[in-house]
Coordinates of C-alpha atoms and ligand atoms in Angstrom, one line a residue:
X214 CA -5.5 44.0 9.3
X215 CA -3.4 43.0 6.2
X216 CA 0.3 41.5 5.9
X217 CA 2.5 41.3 3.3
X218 CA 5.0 38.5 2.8
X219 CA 7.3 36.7 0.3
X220 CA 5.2 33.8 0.8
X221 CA 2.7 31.8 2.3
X222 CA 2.2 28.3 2.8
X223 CA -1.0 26.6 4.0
X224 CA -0.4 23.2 5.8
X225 CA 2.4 22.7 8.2
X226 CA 2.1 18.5 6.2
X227 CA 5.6 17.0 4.6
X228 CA 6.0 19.6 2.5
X229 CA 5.5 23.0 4.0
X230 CA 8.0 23.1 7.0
X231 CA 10.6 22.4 4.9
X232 CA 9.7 24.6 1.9
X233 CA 9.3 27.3 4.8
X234 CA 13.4 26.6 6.3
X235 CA 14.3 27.2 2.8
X236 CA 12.4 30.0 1.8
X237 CA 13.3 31.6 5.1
X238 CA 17.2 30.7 4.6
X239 CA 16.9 31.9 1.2
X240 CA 15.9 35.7 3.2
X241 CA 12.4 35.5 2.0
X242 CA 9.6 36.3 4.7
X243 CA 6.9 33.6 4.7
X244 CA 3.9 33.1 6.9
X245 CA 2.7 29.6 7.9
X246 CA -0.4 28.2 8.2
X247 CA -1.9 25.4 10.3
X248 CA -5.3 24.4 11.9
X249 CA -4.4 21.0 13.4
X250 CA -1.7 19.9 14.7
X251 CA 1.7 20.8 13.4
X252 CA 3.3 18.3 11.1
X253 CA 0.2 16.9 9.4
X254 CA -0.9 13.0 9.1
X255 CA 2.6 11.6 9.0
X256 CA 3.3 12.7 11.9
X257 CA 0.0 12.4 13.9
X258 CA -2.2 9.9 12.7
X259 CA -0.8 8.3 10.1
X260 CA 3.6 6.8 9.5
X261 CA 5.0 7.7 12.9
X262 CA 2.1 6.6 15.2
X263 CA 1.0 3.5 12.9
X264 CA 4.2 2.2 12.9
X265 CA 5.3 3.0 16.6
X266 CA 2.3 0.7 17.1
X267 CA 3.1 -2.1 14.5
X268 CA 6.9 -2.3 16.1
X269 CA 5.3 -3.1 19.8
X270 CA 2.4 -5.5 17.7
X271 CA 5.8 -7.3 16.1
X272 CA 7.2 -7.5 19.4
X273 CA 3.7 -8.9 21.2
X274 CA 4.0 -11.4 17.9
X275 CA 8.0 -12.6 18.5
X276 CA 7.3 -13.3 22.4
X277 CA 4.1 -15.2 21.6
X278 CA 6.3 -17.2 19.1
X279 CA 9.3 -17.4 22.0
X280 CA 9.6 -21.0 21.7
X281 CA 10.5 -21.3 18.5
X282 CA 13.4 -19.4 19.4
X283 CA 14.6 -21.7 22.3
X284 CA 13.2 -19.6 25.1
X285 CA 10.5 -20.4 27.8
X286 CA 7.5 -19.1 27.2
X287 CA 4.3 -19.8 28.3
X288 CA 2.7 -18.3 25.6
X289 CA 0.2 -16.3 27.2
X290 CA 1.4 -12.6 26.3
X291 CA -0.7 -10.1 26.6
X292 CA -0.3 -6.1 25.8
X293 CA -1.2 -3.3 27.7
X294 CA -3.1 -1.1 25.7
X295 CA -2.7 1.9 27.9
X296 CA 1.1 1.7 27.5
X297 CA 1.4 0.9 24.0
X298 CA -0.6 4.3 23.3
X299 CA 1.8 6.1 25.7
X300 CA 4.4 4.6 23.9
X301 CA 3.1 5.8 20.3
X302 CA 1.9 9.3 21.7
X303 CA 5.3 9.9 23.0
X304 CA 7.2 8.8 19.3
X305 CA 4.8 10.8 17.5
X306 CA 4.4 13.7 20.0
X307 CA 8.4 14.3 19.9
X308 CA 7.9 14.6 16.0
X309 CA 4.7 17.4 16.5
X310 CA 6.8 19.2 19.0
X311 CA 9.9 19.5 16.9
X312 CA 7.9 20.7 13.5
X313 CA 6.3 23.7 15.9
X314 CA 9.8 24.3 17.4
X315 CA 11.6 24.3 14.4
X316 CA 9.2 26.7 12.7
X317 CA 8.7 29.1 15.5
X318 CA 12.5 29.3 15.7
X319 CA 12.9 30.4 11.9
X320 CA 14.3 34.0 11.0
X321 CA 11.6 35.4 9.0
X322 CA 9.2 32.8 9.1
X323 CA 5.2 33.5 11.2
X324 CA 3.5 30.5 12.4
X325 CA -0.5 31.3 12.0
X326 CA -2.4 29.1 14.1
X327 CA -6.0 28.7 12.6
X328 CA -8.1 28.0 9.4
X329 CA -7.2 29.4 6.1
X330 CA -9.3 30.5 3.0
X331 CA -8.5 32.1 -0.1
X332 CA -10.3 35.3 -0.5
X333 CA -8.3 35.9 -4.0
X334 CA -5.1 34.8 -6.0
X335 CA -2.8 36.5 -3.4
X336 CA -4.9 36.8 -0.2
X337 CA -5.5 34.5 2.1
X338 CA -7.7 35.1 5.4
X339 CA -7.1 33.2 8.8
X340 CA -9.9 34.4 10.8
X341 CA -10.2 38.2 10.9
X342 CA -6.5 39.0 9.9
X343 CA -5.9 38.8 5.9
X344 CA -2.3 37.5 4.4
X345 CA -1.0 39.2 1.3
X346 CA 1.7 37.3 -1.0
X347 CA 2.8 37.0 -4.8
X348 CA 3.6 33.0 -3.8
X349 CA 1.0 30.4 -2.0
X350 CA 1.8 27.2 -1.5
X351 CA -1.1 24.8 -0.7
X352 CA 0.0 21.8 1.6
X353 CA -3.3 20.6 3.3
X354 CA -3.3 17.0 3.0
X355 CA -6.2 15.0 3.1
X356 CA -8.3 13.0 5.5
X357 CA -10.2 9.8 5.7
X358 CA -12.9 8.8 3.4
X359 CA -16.2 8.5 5.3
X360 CA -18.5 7.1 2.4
X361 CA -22.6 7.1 2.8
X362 CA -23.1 3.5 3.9
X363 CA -26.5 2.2 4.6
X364 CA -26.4 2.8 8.2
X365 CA -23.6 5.3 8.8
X366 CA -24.9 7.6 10.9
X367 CA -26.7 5.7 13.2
X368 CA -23.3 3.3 14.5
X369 CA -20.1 4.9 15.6
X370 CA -17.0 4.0 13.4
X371 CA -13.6 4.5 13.9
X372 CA -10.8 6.2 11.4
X373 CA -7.2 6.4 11.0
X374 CA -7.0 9.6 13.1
X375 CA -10.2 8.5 15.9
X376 CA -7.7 5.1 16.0
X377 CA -5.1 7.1 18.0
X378 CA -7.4 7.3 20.8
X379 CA -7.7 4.0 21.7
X380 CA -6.4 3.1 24.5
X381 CA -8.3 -0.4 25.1
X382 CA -8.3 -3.8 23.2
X383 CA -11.4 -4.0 21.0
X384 CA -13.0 -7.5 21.5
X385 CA -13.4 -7.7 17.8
X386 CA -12.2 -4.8 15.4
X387 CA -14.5 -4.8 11.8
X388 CA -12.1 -3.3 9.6
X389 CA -14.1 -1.6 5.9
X390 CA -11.1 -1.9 3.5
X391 CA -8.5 -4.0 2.5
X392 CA -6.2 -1.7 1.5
X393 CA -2.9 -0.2 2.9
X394 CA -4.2 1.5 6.2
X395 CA -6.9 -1.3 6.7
X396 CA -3.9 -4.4 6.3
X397 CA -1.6 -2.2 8.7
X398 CA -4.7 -2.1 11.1
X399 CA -5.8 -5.3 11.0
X400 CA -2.3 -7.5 11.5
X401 CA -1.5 -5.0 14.1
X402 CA -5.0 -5.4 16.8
X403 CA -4.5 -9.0 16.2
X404 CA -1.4 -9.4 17.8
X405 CA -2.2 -7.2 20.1
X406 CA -5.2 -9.7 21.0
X407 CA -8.0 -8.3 19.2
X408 CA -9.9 -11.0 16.8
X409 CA -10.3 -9.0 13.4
X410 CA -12.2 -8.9 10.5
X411 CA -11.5 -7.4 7.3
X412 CA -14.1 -6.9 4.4
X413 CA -13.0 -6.0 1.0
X414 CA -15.6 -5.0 -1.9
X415 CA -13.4 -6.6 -4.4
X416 CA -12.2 -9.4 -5.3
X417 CA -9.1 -9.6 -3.7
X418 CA -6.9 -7.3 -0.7
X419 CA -4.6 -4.3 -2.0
X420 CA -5.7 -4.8 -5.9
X421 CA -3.5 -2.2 -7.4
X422 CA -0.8 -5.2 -6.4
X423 CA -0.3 -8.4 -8.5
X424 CA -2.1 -11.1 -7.8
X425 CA 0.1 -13.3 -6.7
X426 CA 1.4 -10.9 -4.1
X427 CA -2.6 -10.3 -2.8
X428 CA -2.9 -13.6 -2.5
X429 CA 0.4 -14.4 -0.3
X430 CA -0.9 -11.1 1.7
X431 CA -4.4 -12.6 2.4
X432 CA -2.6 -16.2 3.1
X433 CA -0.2 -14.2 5.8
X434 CA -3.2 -13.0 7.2
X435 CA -5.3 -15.3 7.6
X436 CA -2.4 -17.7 9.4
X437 CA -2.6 -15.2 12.1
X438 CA -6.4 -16.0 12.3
X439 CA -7.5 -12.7 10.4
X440 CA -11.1 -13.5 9.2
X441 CA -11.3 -11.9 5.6
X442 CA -14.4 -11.8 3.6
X443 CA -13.7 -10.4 -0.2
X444 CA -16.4 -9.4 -2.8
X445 CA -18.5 -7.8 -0.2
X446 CA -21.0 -5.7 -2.5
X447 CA -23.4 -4.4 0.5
X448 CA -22.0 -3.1 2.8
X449 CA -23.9 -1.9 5.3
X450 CA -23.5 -1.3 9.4
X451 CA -26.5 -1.4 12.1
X452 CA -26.0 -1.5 15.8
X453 CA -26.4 -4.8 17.6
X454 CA -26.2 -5.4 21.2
X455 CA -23.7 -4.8 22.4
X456 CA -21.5 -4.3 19.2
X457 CA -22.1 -3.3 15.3
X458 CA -23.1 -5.6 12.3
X459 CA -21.8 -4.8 8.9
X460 CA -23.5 -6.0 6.6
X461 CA -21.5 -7.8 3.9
X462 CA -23.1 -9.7 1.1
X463 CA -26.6 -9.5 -0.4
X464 CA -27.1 -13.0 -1.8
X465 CA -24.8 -14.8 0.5
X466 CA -24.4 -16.7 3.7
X467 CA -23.4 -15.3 6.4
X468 CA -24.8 -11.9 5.1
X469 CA -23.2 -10.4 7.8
X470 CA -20.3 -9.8 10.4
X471 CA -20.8 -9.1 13.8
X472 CA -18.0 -7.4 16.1
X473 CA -17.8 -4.8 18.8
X474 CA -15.5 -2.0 16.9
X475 CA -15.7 -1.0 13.5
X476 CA -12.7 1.1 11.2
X477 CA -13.2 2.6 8.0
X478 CA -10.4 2.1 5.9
X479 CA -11.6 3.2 2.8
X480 CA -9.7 5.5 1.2
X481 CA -9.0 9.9 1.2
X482 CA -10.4 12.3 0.5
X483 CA -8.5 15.5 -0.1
X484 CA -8.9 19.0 2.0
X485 CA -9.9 21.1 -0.4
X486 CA -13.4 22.1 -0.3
X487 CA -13.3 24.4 2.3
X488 CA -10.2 26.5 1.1
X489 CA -12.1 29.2 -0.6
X490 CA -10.0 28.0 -4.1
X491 CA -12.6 29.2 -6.0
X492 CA -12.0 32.8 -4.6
X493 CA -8.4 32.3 -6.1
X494 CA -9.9 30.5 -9.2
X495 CA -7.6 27.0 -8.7
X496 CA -9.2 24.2 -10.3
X497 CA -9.4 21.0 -8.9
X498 CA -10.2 17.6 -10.9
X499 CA -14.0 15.8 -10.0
X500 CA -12.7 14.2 -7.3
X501 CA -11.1 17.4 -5.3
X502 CA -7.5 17.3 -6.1
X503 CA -5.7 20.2 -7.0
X504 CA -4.9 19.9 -10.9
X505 CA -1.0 20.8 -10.8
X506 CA 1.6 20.5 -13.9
X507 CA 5.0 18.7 -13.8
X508 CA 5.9 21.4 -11.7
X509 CA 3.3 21.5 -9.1
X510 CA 2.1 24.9 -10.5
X511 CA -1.6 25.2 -10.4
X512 CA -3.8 26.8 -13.3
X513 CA -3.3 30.2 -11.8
X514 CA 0.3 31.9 -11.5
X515 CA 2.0 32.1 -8.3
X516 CA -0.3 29.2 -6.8
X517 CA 1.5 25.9 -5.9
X518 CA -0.3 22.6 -4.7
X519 CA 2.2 20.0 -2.8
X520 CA 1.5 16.5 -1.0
X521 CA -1.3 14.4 -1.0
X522 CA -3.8 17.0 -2.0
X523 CA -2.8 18.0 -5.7
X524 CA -3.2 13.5 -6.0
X525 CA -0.2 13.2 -7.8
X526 CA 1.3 10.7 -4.6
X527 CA -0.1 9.9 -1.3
X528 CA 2.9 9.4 0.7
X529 CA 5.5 11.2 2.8
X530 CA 7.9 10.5 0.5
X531 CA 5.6 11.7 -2.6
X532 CA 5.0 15.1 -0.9
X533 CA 8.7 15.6 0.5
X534 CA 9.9 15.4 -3.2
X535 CA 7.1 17.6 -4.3
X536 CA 9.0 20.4 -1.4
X537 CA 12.1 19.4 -3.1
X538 CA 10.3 19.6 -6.8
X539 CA 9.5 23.0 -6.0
X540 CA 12.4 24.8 -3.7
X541 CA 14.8 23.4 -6.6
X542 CA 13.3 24.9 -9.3
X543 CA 12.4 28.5 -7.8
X544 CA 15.5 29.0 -5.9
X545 CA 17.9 27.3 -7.7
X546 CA 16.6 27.5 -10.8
X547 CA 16.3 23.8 -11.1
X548 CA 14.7 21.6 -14.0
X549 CA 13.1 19.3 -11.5
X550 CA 9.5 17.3 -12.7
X551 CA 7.1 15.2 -10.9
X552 CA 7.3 12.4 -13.9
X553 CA 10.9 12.4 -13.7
X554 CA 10.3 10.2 -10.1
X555 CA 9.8 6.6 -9.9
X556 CA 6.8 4.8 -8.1
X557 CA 7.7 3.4 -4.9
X558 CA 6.2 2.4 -1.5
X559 CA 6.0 0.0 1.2
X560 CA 2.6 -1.6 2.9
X561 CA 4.3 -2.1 6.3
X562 CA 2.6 -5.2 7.4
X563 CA 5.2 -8.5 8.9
X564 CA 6.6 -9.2 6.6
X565 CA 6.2 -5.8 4.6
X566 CA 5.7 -5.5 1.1
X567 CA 8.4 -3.1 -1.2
X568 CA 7.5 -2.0 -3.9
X569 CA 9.1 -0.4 -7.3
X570 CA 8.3 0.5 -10.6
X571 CA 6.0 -1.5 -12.7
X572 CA 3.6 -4.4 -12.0
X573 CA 3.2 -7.0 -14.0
X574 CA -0.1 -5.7 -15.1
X575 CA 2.0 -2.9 -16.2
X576 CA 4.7 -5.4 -17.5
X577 CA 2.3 -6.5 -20.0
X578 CA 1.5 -3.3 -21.4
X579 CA 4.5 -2.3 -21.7
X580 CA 5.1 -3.2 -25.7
X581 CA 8.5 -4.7 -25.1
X582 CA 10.6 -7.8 -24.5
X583 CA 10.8 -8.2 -20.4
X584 CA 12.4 -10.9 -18.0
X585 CA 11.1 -12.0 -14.9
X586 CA 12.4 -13.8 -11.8
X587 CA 10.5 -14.9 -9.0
X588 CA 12.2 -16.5 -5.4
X589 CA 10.9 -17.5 -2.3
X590 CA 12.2 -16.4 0.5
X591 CA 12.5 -19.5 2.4
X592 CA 15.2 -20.2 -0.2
X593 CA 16.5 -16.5 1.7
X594 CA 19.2 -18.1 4.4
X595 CA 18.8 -15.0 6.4
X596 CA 14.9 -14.9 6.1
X597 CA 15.7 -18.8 7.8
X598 CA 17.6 -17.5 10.5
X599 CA 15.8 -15.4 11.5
X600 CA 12.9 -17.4 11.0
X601 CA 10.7 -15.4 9.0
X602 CA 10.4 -16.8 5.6
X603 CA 7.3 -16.2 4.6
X604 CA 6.9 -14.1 1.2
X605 CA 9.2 -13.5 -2.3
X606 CA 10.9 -11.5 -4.2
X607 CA 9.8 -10.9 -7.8
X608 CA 11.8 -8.6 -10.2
X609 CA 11.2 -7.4 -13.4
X610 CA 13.8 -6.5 -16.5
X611 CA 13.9 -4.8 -20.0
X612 CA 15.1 -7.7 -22.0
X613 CA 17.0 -5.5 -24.3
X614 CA 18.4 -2.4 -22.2
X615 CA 18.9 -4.8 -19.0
X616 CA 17.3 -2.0 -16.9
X617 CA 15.1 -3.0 -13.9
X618 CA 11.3 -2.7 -14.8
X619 CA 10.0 -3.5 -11.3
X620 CA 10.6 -4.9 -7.8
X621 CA 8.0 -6.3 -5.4
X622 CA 10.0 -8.0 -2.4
X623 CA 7.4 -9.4 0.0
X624 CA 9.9 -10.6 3.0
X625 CA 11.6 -9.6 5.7
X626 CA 13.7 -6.6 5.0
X627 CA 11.5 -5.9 2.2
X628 CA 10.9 -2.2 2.9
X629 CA 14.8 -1.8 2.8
X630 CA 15.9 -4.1 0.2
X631 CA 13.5 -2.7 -2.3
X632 CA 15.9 0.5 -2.7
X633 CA 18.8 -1.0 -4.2
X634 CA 16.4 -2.0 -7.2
X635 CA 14.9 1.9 -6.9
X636 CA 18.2 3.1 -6.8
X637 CA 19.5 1.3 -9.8
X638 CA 16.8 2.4 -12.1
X639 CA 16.7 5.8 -11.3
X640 CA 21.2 5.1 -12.3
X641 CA 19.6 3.6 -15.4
X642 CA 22.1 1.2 -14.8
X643 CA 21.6 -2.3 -16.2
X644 CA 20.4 -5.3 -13.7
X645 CA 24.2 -7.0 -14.3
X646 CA 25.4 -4.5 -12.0
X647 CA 24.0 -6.1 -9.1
X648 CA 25.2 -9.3 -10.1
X649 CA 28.9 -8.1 -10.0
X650 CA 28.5 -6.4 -7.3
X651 CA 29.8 -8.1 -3.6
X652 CA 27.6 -7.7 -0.7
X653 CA 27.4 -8.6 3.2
X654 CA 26.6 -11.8 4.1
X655 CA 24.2 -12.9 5.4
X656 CA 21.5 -10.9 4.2
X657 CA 18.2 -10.7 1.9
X658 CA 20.2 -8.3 -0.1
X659 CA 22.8 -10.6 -1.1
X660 CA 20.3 -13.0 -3.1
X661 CA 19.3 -10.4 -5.5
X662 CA 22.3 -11.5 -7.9
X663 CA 20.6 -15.1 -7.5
X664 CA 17.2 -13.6 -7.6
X665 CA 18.5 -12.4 -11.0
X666 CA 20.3 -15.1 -12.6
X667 CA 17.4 -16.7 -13.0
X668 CA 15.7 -14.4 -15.1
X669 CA 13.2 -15.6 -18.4
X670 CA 10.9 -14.4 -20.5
X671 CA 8.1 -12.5 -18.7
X672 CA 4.8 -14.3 -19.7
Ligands
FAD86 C1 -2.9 5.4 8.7 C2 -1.9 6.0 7.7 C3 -0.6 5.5 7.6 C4 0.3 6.0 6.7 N1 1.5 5.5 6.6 C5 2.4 5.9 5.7 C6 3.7 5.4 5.6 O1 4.0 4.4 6.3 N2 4.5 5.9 4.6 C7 4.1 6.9 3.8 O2 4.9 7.4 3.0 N3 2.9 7.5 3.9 C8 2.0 7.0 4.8 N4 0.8 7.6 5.0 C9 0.5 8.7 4.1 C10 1.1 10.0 4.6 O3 0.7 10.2 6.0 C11 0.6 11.2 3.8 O4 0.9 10.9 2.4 C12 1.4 12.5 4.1 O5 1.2 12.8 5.5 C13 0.9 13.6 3.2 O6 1.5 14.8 3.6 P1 0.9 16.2 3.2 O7 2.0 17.1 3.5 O8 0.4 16.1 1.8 O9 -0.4 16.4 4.1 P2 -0.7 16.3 5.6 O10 0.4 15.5 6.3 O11 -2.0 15.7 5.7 O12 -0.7 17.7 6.2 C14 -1.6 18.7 5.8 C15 -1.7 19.7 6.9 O13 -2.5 20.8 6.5 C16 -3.4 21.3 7.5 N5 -4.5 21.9 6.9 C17 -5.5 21.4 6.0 N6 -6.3 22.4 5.6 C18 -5.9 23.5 6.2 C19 -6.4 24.9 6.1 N7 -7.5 25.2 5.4 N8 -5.8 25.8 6.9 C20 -4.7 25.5 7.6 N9 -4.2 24.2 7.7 C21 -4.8 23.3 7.0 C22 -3.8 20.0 8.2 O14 -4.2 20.2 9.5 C23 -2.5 19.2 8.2 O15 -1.7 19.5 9.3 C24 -0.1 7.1 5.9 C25 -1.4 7.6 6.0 C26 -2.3 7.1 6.9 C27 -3.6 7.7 7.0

């Protein structure tokens, strides 16, 4: 059986649904696609449920700390696993139900429940019925990186997605990774109670940051009792009893790290190899992404890639804007481009790290004259109030044009904060706008004008 439609889109992600309300506003009939569960990571096993679970691992944290605050305590909190999961699978279960709802309620729009290949540029076959359209949008996502360990197959691991499941408190949670979804992890099962370990390859924990903000990170860390071992060449797991060695150094003592639990946090991998794309003739890049130009269009007419899978961004934010990229510019004949957006992202750990722009390392290859400013945020009055002032806020200027380079704000409110500096650089406007500027007291926001006035030459 063959249908015909406007368009399809494969992937019900951060992209699709909405490309599919607009199409189908726009009168166009479009077919959607999804073998999972509707709305993708985000919704699943990745924003929603990680930080439904982070919010009841800050609240765990804040009681334990209750007498700092003036109220009796008697320290000895401890968290129901069972209930924190119900908690997170209702949050992120509300979010899957409305993404199916919404779509199944849309004039013109057919949800397809199942797996979808590419036979050729304009067909696309979900089981035994084959999809017809002169537009395909690809929004499959990606999944976690399982890479071929010494060991692997013998020990069971744990991912981002297998993490949802749990329901009990490891005794001691082995986190592979020290990057974004293994820091999240980590700081979250230790305030819940579990003692944690995280091994990193390299040198140093979330290395696409500047130093000096790794280095606050591991310090946060490790003040919560987070044992982190760094430079771990050889890694390699074996089962012990009861529990799982990973095997961390080859030359070193202790070579290893025993624990009961172990999470791979090491990276994605995007969902393309079993698409049929080279039916369709869509080339991806060595490592499986979807090669896309500024416009998301792939090598072959009519085919779109959007979201974490053509590698151009791997966040919710990255692939929403790739839906708006892309609706823009074929309904409304927009001029939108993926380069004309500005990096930006948040590791959500307490206190979470935003982020803008450059890095210093970028900074210094930039060719011209920058400022810099750096501040603590226990010179922050209301990151003393509230009694959180660990982290700073570093920013970034074109010495010349007075336009903000970069932002890293490592302190509470950091994830929020961060978007007044996003905002004004995507204004163009110069940094002294800030600085005349009046804002609420007391907040982190209002130190920005200090933050800024004490701006030198970037070495
Ligand atoms: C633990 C974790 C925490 C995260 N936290 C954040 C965060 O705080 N903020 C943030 O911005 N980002 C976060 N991310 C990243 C974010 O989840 C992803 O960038 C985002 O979900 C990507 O959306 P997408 O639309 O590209 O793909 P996805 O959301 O992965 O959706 C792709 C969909 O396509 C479906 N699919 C795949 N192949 C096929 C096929 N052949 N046929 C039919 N359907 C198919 C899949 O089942 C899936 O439903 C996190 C990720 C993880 C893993």
């Amino acid at each position: 059986m063959a249908r015909h439609f406007d368009a399809i889109i494969i992937g019900t992600g951060q992209a699709g649904p909405s490309l599919a309300k607009r199409f189908s506003a726009a009168g166009m009939s479009v077919a959607i696609i999804e073998r999972n569960k509707f709305g993708g990571t985000c919704v699943n096993t990745g924003c929603i449920p990680t930080k439904t679970l982070i919010a009841s691992a800050y609240a765990a944290h804040v009681a334990r700390r209750g007498t700092e605050y003036g109220f009796v305590s008697d320290g000895n909190v401890r968290v129901d696993m069972k209930r924190v999961k119900a908690r997170k699978d209702e949050i992120s279960g509300r979010s899957n139900r409305s993404v199916e709802q919404s779509l199944r309620g849309l004039k013109n729009c057919t949800v397809i429940e199942g797996h979808a290949r590419f036979q050729s540029s304009s067909a696309v076959a979900v089981g035994d019925e084959v999809l017809h359209a002169d537009k395909i949008f690809i929004n499959v996502g990606g999944r976690a990186a399982v890479p071929p360990l010494d060991g692997i197959a013998e020990v069971p691991f744990l991912t981002n997605s297998s993490m949802m499941e749990v329901d009990f408190l490891p005794e001691h949670l082995v986190i592979v990774g020290g990057s974004y979804v293994g820091l999240e992890f980590g700081q979250m099962y230790r305030r819940f109670g579990s003692e944690v370990t995280i091994i990193e390859m390299g040198p140093r924990l979330i290395a696409r940051e500047d130093e000096d903000v790794s280095e606050a990170v591991r310090e946060i860390l490790e003040a919560e009792g987070i044992q982190i071992r760094l430079n771990a060449k050889c890694i390699s797991l074996a089962k012990r009893d009861g529990g799982v060695a990973v095997g961390v150094q080859c030359d070193e003592d202790p070579p290893e790290v025993l624990g009961t639990h172990i999470l791979l946090a090491v990276g994605r991998i995007p969902n393309t190899s079993d698409l049929g794309l080279e039916l369709a003739g869509v080339a991806t890049d060595q490592r499986g992404y979807i090669v896309v130009d500024d416009e998301l269009l792939t090598n072959v007419p009519g085919i779109w890639a959007l979201g974490d899978c053509n590698g151009r961004g791997a966040f919710t934010h990255t692939a929403y804007n790739d839906y708006e990229i892309v609706a823009d510019n074929l309904l409304n004949a927009g001029q939108r481009r993926v380069s004309d957006r500005i990096q930006t992202y948040a590791l959500f750990t307490d206190p979470p790290l935003g982020r803008c722009g450059m890095t210093d390392a970028d900074v210094r290859k930039y060719g011209r004259e920058a400022l810099a400013a750096k501040y603590p945020m226990s010179s922050v009055t209301r990151a003393v109030e509230k009694g959180e002032t660990q982290g700073f806020i570093k920013i970034a200027v074109d010495a010349e044009t007075k336009q903000i380079l970069g932002a890293s704000i490592l302190g509470t409110g950091g994830d929020e904060v961060i978007h007044i500096l996003l905002d004004l650089m995507y204004a163009k406007a110069p940094y002294t706008t800030v600085q005349r500027a009046m804002h609420i007291h007391p907040t982190v926001s209002e130190f920005l004008p200090t933050v800024l006035s004490k701006l030198e030459p970037f070495v």
